[in-house]
Coordinates of C-alpha atoms in Angstrom, one line a residue:
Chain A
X185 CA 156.6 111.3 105.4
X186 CA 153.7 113.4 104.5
X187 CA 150.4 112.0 104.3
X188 CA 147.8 113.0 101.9
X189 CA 145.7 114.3 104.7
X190 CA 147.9 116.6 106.0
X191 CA 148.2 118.3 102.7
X192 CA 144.5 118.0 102.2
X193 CA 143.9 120.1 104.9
X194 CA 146.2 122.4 105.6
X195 CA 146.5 124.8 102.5
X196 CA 149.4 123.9 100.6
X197 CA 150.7 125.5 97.1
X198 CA 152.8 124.9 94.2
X199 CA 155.8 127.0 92.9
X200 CA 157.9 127.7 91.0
X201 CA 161.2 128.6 91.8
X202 CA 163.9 130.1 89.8
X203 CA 167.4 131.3 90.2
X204 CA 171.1 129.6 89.9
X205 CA 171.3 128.6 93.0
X206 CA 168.3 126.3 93.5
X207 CA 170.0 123.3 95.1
X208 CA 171.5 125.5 98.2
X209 CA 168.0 127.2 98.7
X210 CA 166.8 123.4 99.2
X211 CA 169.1 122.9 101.8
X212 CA 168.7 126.0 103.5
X213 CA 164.7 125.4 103.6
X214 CA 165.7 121.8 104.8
X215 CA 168.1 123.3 107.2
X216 CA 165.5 126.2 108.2
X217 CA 163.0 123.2 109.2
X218 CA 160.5 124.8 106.2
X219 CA 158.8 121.4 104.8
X220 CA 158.9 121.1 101.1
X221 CA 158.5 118.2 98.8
X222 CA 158.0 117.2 95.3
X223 CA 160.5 118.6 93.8
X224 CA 161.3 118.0 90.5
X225 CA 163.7 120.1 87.9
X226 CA 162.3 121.7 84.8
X227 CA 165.4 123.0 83.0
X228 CA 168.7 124.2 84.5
X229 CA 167.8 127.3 86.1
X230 CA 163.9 125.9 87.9
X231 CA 162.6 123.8 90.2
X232 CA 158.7 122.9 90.7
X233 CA 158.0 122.0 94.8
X234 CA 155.1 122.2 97.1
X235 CA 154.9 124.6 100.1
X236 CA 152.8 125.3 102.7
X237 CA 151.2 128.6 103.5
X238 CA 152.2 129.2 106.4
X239 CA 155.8 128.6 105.3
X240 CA 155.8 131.1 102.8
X241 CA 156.6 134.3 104.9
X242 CA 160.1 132.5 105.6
X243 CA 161.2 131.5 102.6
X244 CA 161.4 135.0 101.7
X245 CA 164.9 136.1 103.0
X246 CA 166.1 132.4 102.0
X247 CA 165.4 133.7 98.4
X248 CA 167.1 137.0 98.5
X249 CA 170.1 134.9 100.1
X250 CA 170.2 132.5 97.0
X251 CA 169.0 135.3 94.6
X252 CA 166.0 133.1 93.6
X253 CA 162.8 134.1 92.1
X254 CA 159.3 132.4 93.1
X255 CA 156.0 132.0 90.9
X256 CA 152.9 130.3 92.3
X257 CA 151.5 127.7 90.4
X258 CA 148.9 126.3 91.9
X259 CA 146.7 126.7 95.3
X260 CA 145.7 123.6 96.9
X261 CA 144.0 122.3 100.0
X262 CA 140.9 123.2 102.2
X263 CA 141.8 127.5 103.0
X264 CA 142.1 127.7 99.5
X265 CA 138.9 125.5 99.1
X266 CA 136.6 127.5 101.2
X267 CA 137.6 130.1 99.3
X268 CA 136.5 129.5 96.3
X269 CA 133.4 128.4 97.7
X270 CA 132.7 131.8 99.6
X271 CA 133.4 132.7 96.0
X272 CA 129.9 131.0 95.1
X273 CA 127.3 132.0 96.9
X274 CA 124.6 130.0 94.6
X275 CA 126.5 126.9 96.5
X276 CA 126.9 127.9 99.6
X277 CA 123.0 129.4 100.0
X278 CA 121.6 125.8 98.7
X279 CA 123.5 123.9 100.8
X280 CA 121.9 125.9 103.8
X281 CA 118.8 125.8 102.5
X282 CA 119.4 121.6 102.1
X283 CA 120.5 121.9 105.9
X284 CA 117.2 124.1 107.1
X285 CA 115.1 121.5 105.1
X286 CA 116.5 118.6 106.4
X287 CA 116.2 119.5 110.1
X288 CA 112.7 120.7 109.3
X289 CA 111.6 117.9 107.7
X290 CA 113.1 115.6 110.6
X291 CA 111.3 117.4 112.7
X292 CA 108.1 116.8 111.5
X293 CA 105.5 113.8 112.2
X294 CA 105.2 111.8 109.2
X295 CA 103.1 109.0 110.0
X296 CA 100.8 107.7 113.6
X297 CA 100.6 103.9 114.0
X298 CA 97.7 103.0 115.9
X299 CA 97.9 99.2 116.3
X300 CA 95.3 97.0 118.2
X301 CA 91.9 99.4 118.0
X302 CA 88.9 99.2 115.9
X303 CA 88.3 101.1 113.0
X304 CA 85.7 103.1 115.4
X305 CA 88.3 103.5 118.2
X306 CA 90.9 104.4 115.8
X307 CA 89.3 107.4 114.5
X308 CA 88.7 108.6 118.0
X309 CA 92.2 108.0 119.0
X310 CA 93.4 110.1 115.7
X311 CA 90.8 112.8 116.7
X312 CA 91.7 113.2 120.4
X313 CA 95.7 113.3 119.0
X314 CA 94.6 115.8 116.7
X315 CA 93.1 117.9 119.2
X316 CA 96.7 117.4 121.2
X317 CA 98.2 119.2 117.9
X318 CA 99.4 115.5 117.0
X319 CA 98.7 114.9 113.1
X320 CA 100.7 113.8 110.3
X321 CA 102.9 117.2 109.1
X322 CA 102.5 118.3 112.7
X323 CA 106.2 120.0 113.4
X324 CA 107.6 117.9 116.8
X325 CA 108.6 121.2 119.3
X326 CA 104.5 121.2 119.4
X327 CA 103.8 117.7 120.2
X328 CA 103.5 117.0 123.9
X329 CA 105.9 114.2 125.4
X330 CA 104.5 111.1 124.9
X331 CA 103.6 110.2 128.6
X332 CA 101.6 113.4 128.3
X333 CA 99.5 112.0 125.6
X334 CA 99.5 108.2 126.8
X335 CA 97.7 109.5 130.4
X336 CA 95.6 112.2 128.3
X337 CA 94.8 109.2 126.0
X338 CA 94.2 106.8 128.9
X339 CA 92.1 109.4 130.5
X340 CA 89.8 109.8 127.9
X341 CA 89.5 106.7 126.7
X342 CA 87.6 104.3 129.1
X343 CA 87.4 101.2 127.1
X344 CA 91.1 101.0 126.6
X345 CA 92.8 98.9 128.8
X346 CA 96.0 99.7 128.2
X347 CA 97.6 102.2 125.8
X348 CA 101.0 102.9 124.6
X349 CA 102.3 105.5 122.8
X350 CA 106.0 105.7 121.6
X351 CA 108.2 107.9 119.3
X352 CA 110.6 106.1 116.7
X353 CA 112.4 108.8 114.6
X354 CA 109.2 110.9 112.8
X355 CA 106.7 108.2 113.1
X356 CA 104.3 107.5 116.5
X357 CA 103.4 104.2 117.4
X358 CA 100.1 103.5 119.5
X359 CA 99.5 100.3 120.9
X360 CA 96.2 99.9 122.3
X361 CA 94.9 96.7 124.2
X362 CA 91.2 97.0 124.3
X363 CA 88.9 95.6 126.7
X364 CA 87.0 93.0 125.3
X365 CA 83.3 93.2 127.2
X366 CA 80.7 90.1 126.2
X367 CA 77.7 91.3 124.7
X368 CA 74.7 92.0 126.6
X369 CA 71.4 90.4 125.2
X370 CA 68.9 93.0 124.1
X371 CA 66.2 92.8 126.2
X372 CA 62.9 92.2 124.2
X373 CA 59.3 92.5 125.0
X374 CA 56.4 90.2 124.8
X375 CA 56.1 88.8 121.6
X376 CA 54.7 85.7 119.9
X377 CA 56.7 83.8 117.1
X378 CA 54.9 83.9 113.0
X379 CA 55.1 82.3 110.2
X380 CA 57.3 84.6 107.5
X381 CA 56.0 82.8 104.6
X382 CA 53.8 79.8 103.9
X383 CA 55.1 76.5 104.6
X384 CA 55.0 72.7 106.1
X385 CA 55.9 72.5 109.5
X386 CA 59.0 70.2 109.7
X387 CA 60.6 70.6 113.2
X388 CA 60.1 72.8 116.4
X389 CA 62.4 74.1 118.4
X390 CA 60.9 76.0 121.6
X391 CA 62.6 77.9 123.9
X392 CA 60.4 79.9 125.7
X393 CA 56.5 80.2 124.6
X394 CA 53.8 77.9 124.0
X395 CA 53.5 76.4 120.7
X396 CA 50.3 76.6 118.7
X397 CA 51.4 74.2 115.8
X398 CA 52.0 70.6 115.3
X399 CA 54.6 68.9 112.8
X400 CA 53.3 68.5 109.5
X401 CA 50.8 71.8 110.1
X402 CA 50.5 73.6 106.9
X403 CA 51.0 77.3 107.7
X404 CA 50.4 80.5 106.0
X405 CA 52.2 83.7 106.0
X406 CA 51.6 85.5 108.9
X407 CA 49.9 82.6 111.3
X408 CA 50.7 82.4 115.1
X409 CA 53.5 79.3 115.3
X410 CA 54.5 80.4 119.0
X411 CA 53.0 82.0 121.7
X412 CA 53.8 84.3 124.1
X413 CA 51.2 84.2 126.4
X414 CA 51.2 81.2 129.0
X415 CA 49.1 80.4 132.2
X416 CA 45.6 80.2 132.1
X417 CA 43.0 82.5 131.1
X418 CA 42.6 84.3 134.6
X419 CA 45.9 85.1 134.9
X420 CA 47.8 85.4 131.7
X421 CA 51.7 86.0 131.7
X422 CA 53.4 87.6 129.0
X423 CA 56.7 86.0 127.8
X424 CA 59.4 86.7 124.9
X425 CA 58.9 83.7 122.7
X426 CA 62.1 82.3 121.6
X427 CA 62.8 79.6 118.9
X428 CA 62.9 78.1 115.5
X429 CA 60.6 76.6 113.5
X430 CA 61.8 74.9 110.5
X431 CA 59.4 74.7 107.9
X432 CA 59.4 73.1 104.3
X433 CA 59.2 75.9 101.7
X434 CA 59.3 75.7 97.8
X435 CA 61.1 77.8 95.5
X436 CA 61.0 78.2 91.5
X437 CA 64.3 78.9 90.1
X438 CA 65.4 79.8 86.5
X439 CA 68.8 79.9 84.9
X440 CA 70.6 80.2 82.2
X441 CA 73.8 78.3 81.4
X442 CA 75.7 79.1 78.3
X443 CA 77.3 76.2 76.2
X444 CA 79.8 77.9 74.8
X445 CA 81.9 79.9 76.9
X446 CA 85.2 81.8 76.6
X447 CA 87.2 82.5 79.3
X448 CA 90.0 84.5 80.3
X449 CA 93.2 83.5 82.4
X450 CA 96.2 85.1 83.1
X451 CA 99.2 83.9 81.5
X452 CA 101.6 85.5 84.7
X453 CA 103.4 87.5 81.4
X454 CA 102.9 91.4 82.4
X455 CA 104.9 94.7 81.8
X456 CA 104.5 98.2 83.0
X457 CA 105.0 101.5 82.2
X458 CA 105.4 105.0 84.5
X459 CA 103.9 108.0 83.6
X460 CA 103.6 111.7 84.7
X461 CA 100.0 113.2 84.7
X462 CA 99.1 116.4 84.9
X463 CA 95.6 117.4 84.0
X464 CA 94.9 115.5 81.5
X465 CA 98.1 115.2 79.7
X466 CA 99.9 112.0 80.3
X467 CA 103.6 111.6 79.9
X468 CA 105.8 108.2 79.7
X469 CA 108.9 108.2 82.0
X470 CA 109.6 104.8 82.5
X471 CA 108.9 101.4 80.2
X472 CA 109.5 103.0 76.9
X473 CA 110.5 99.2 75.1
X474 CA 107.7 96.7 76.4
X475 CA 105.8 95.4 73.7
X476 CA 102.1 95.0 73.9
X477 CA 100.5 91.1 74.3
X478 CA 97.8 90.2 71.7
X479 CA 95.1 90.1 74.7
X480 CA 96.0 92.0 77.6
X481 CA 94.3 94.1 80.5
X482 CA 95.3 97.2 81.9
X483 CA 95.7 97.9 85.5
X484 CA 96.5 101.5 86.8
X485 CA 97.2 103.0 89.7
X486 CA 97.1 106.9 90.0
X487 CA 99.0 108.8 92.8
X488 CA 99.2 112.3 93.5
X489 CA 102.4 113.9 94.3
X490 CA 102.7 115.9 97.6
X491 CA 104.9 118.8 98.3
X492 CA 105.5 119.5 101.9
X493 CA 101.2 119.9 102.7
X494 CA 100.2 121.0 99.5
X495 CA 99.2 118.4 96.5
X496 CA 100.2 119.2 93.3
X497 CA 98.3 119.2 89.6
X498 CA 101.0 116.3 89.4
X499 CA 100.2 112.8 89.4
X500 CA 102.4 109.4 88.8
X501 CA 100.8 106.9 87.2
X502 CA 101.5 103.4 87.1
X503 CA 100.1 101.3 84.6
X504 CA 100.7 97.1 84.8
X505 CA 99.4 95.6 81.6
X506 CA 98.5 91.5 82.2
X507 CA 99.1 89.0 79.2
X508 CA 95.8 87.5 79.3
X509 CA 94.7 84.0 77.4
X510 CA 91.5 83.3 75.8
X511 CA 90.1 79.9 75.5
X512 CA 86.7 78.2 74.9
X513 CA 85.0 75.8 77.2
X514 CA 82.2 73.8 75.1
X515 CA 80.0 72.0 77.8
X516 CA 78.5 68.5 76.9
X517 CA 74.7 68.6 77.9
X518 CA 74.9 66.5 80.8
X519 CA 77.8 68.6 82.2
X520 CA 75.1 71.7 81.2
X521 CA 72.4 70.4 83.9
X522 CA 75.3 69.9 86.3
X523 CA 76.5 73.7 86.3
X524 CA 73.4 74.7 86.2
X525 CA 71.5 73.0 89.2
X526 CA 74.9 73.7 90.8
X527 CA 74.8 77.0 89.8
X528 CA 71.1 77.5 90.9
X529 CA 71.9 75.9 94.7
X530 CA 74.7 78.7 95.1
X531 CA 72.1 81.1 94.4
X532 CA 69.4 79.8 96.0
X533 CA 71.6 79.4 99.4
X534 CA 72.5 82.6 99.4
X535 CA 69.5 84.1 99.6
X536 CA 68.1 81.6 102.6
X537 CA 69.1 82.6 106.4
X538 CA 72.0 80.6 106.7
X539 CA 70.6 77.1 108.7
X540 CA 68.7 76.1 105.9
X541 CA 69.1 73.1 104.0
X542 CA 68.2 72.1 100.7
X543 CA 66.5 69.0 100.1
X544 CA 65.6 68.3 97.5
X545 CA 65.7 69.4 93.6
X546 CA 63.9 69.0 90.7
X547 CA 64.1 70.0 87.4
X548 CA 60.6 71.1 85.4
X549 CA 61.8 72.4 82.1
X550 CA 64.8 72.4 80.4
X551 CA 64.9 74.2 76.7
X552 CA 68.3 75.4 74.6
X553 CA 67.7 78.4 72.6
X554 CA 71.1 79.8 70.6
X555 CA 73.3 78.2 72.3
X556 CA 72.1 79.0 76.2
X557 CA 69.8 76.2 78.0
X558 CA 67.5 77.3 80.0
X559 CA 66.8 75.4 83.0
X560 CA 64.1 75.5 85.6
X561 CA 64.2 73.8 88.9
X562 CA 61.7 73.6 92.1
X563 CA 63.6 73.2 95.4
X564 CA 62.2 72.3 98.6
X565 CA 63.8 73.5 101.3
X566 CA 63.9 73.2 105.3
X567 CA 64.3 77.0 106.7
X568 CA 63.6 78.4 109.8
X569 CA 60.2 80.5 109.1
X570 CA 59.8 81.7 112.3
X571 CA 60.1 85.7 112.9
X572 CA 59.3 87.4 116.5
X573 CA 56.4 90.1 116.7
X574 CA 55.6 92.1 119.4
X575 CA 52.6 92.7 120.8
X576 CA 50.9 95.0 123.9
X577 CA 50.3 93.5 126.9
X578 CA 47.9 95.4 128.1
X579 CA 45.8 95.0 125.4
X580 CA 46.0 91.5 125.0
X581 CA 45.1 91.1 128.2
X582 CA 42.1 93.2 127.8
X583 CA 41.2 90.7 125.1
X584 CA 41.4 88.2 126.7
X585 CA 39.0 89.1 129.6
X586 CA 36.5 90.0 127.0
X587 CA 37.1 86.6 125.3
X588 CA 36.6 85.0 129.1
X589 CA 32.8 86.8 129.8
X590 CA 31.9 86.1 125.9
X591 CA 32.5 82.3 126.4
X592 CA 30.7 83.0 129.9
X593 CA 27.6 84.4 128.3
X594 CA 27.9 81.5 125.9
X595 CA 27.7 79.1 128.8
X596 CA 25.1 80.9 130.4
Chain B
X181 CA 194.1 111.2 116.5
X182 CA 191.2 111.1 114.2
X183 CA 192.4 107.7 113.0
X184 CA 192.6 106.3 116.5
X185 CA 189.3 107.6 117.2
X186 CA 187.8 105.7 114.0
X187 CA 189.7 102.2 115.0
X188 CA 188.1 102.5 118.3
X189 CA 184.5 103.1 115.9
X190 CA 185.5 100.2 114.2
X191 CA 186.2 97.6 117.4
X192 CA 183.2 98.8 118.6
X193 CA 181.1 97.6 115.9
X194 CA 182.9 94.5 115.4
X195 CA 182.6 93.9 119.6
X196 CA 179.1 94.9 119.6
X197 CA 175.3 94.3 118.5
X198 CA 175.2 98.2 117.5
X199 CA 174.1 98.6 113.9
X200 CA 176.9 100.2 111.9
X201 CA 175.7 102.8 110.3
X202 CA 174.6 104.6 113.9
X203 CA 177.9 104.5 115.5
X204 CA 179.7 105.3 112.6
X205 CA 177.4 108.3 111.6
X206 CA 177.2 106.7 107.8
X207 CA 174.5 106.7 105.5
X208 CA 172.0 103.8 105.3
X209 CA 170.3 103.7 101.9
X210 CA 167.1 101.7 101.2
X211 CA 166.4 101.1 97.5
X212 CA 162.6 100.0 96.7
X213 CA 163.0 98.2 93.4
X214 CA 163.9 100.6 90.9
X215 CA 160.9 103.3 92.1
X216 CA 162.1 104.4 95.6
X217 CA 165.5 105.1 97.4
X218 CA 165.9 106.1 100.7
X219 CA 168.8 107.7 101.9
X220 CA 169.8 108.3 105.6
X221 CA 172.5 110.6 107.0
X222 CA 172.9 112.7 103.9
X223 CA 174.5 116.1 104.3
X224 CA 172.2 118.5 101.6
X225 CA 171.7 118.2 98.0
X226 CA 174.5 119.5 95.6
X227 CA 172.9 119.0 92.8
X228 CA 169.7 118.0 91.6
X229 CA 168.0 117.2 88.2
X230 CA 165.4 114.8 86.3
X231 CA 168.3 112.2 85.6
X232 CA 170.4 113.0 88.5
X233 CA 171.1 113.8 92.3
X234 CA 174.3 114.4 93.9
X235 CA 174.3 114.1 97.7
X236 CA 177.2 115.4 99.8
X237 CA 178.0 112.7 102.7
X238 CA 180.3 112.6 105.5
X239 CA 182.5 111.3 103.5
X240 CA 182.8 111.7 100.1
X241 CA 179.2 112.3 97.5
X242 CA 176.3 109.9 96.6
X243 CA 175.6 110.0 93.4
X244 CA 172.4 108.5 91.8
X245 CA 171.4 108.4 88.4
X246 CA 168.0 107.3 86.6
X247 CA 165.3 109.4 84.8
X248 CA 162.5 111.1 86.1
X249 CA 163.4 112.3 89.4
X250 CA 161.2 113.9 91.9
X251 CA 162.4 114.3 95.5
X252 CA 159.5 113.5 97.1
X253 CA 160.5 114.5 100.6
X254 CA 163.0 116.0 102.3
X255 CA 164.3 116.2 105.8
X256 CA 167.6 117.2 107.4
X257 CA 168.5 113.6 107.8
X258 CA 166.5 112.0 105.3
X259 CA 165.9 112.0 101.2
X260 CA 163.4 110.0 99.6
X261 CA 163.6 110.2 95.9
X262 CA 161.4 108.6 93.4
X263 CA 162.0 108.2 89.7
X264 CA 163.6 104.7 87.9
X265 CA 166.7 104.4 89.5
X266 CA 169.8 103.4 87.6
X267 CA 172.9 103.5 89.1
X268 CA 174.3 104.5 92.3
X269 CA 177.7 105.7 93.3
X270 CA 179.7 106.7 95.7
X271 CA 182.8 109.2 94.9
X272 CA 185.3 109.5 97.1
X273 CA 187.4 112.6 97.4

């Protein structure tokens, strides 16, 4: 039996044979071993039946035996295939071209992974791989191997631990393990501990230095809270003062808290359209039939389209337009006070260093003026006021010898 | 002789597991339906048309008629023919 794949590619063709004695030239091919099939009559004096090509050249004296006539029909299979596509070269030179492009383009580096660095270590990775002619759009037969570049990496890299670089198709992956140091303390100077504002002393916390105020000391901006000078007057040492002093402060707030508001939520609803830019000209491709929501808001993304290296005056555009609810809040006065002390706290907090506490509030005028009350609270609060300020030892000490022979005279 | 020779055929088959058709030298015909038919042990085409195909055999011609004929394949020893098949019969001489 023949199979259709046999027929597919060897070149096979239809004919037409014609002559009286049709049936004996069917048993003579049959007899000759020539293959030939689907045969069917037309009138008395044809038959229609396939051939192959490379039969044709004997069937020749078969047909001056029977005194038949042959007419091709039709060509079939791949030789006569190829041939009508050497026929167009238009075909033949874009499917080259798709070839040269592909293997280009899979030979190209289309992406670097660096996983497990630090924005700071990952730019010096990129650079250093960039200097080894590894970039995205970097063509592969340039690339060293990638043991080269892990030990170059390695190498240059001291606070790596361990680094990794592997090649998965056009894409690099770099897994760095970094060494994880603790942080050295920064050495600091003399210095003495002042006041940053004016408060109430609440609570001291000394580390190192000699305190100069008491609990419940009202202090003003600027004023010595701990020393760094200890020992005795003769022989003065000069220490890095370290602590907190918490101190009560005040603070005046005003805000303002609408009583009628409107709001906006998303309903979840949302549609969006595709377009082409170029320039300024904008062109839908895609979302042609969503209809617009009442209230809506517009989200769009813009992306330029790449060729290869270069970018082109093209741009896609995707636009996602949220359904978007409106509603009204009206606030009962009570609730108004509420958001607004609550409101004012928020503020308030985060503008203190981030130990403080609030303690208490009060409020010291509260007025509603077209629809927005206005509210004014005092706070008192419990921050550390303490900030460190260096000072020379040398000189200090020189005062402090002069202070000495003053209080000397004085005795004297 | 020739007689002899074809009762000894005959006791053969009937004394053994041999399929007839082999020892014999006669033709085995498969029919598929109405679509197909398969025929074994021809001896060449005599004649051949849309509605008919006369087969010579050993002994005697196969005749088959139906419409729409196409001979499919051919081989020395084998014909398959498609077409709807109508009738088959065998003329003796």
């Amino acid at each position: 039996m023949k199979n259709n794949w046999n027929n597919a590619i060897y070149g096979h063709v239809k004919a037409s044979i014609h002559g009286q004695l049709t049936e004996p030239f069917i048993n003579l091919c049959v007899k000759r071993n020539i293959a030939i099939w689907d045969i069917k009559r037309r009138n008395k004096t044809t038959i229609v039946c396939s051939l192959y090509i490379k039969d044709i050249s004997k069937i020749k004296p078969l047909l001056k035996q029977t005194d038949c006539k042959i007419r091709f029909i039709d060509k079939k299979g791949f030789p006569f295939f190829m041939r009508r596509l050497l026929n167009r070269t238009g075909i033949i030179i874009g499917l080259m071209c798709a070839i040269l492009i592909i293997t280009f383009l899979s030979n190209v580096v289309w992406r670097i992974d660096v996983k497990g660095a630090d924005p700071r270590l990952e730019t010096k990775i990129r650079q250093l791989l960039k200097q080894q002619h590894l970039k995205v759009g970097a063509i592969n037969f340039v690339v060293p191997s990638t043991e080269v570049i892990e030990t170059n990496l390695s190498a240059k890299l001291p606070k790596v631990t361990w680094i990794g670089v592997s090649k998965d198709g056009t894409t690099y992956h770099i897994d760095v393990v970094q060494k994880k140091l603790p942080k050295k303390q920064k050495e600091t100077g003399p210095r003495n501990l002042v006041a940053a504002k004016k408060a109430i002393i609440h609570r001291l916390f000394v580390e190192k230095g000699q305190p100069m105020v008491q609990d419940d000391q009202f202090v003003k901006k600027g004023q010595l809270l701990v020393s760094g000078i200890i020992g005795n007057e003769n022989d003065p040492k000069f220490i890095s003062s370290k602590g907190q002093v918490f101190g009560e402060t005040w603070y005046q707030t005003t805000t303002k808290v609408p009583l009628n508001t409107t709001y906006e939520t998303f309903s979840g609803q949302e549609y969006t359209k595709h377009y082409l830019k170029m320039n300024k000209w904008k062109c839908l491709i895609w979302g042609f039939f969503n209809s617009s929501y009442k209230h809506e808001k517009k989200d769009s993304v813009e992306k330029q389209i790449h060729f290869l290296f270069w970018d082109l005056p093209l741009s896609y555009v995707k636009e996602t337009h949220r359904q978007v609810h409106q509603s009204n809040r009206v606030l009962s006065p009570q609730q108004a006070l509420d958001e607004g002390e609550k409101a004012a706290q928020r503020r308030l907090k985060s503008k203190l260093p981030s130990k403080s506490e609030i303690v208490k509030s009060t409020i010291e005028s509260k007025k509603v003026e077209k629809g927005i009350l206005y509210l004014r609270h005092r706070f008192v609060v419990y921050e550390n006021i303490a900030v460190p300020k260096t000072f020379n030892s040398k000189k200090e000490r020189v005062k402090l010898k002069k202070k000495a022979k003053k209080e000397k005279q004085n005795q004297q | 002789m020739r007689k002899w020779q074809h009762n000894v055929k005959k006791w053969f088959v009937n004394h053994s597991e041999m399929p007839v058709d082999v020892v014999m030298d006669l033709p085995r015909i498969t029919i598929i339906g109405q679509l197909h038919i398969y025929i074994e042990n021809h001896k060449g085409v005599l004649s051949f048309s849309n509605e008919e195909l006369r087969l010579a055999m050993k002994q005697g011609q196969l005749l088959v008629k139906g419409s729409g004929f196409v001979l499919k394949n051919i081989l020395p020893e084998e014909i398959l023919l498609e077409g709807v098949i109508k009738n088959v019969l065998f003329i003796d001489e």
